[in-house]
């Protein structure tokens, strides 16, 4: 249920702005959405996909929101996992650098 709800919320994030803005947003989050669908279907491990999805979404946010506008508890993720495909929970938590 959580994964499905997250997919709905993720899709809703790209409904604001012009058609070009919406298309760019959809492009930036589509791979994360697909990974979530794979987790929901059981074809992807949540433990492996989770950090990748997080990194992809962080990258999408970084394009749209200035770090200074984000609470410190969340802004610490800015710049983490530059290669989303290689992202791990350790890298997101700061115990490893990617």
Coordinates of C-alpha atoms in Angstrom, one line a residue:
X1 CA 0.0 0.0 0.0
X2 CA 2.8 2.5 0.9
X3 CA 4.5 2.1 -2.5
X4 CA 1.2 2.7 -4.4
X5 CA 0.5 5.8 -2.3
X6 CA 4.0 7.0 -3.0
X7 CA 3.5 6.5 -6.7
X8 CA 0.3 8.5 -6.6
X9 CA 2.0 11.3 -4.6
X10 CA 4.9 11.3 -7.0
X11 CA 2.7 11.6 -10.1
X12 CA 0.8 14.4 -8.4
X13 CA 4.0 16.4 -8.0
X14 CA 4.2 16.9 -11.8
X15 CA 0.7 18.5 -12.3
X16 CA 1.7 22.1 -11.7
X17 CA 3.1 24.6 -14.1
X18 CA 3.1 24.8 -17.9
X19 CA 3.1 21.7 -20.1
X20 CA 6.8 22.1 -20.6
X21 CA 7.4 22.2 -16.8
X22 CA 5.1 19.2 -16.3
X23 CA 6.9 17.3 -19.0
X24 CA 10.3 18.1 -17.5
X25 CA 9.1 17.0 -14.1
X26 CA 7.7 13.7 -15.5
X27 CA 10.9 13.0 -17.3
X28 CA 12.9 13.6 -14.1
X29 CA 10.8 11.3 -12.0
X30 CA 9.7 8.6 -14.5
X31 CA 12.6 6.2 -13.7
X32 CA 11.9 6.5 -10.0
X33 CA 8.2 5.8 -10.6
X34 CA 9.1 2.7 -12.7
X35 CA 11.4 1.4 -9.9
X36 CA 8.6 1.8 -7.4
X37 CA 6.3 0.0 -9.8
X38 CA 8.8 -2.8 -9.9
X39 CA 9.0 -3.0 -6.1
X40 CA 5.2 -3.0 -6.0
X41 CA 5.1 -5.9 -8.5
X42 CA 7.8 -7.8 -6.6
X43 CA 10.4 -7.6 -9.4
X44 CA 12.7 -5.2 -7.6
X45 CA 14.0 -5.4 -4.0
X46 CA 12.9 -2.4 -1.9
X47 CA 16.2 -2.4 -0.2
X48 CA 18.1 -1.9 -3.5
X49 CA 15.5 0.3 -5.2
X50 CA 14.8 2.5 -2.2
X51 CA 18.1 4.5 -2.2
X52 CA 18.0 4.8 -6.0
X53 CA 14.5 6.2 -5.9
X54 CA 15.5 8.6 -3.2
X55 CA 18.5 9.8 -5.1
X56 CA 16.5 10.3 -8.3
X57 CA 14.0 12.3 -6.4
X58 CA 16.7 14.4 -4.7
X59 CA 18.1 15.2 -8.1
X60 CA 14.6 16.3 -9.3
X61 CA 14.2 18.5 -6.2
X62 CA 17.6 20.0 -6.6
X63 CA 16.6 21.3 -10.0
X64 CA 13.5 23.0 -8.6
X65 CA 14.1 24.1 -5.1
X66 CA 16.9 26.1 -3.6
X67 CA 18.6 24.3 -0.7
X68 CA 18.2 27.3 1.6
X69 CA 14.4 26.9 1.3
X70 CA 14.5 23.3 2.7
X71 CA 14.6 22.5 6.4
X72 CA 18.1 21.6 7.5
X73 CA 16.9 18.0 8.4
X74 CA 16.1 17.5 4.8
X75 CA 18.5 19.7 3.0
X76 CA 21.4 17.5 4.2
X77 CA 20.4 15.2 1.3
X78 CA 21.3 17.8 -1.3
X79 CA 24.3 16.7 -3.3
X80 CA 24.1 13.0 -2.1
X81 CA 24.4 10.1 -4.5
X82 CA 25.3 12.0 -7.7
X83 CA 25.0 8.6 -9.5
X84 CA 21.6 7.5 -8.5
X85 CA 22.1 4.0 -10.0
X86 CA 24.9 3.4 -7.5
X87 CA 23.2 5.0 -4.5
X88 CA 23.0 3.1 -1.2
X89 CA 21.5 3.8 2.2
X90 CA 25.0 4.3 3.6
X91 CA 25.7 7.0 1.0
X92 CA 22.4 8.7 1.8
X93 CA 23.1 8.6 5.5
X94 CA 26.6 10.0 5.1
X95 CA 28.5 6.9 6.1
X96 CA 29.8 6.5 2.5
X97 CA 30.4 9.0 -0.3
X98 CA 29.2 8.4 -3.8

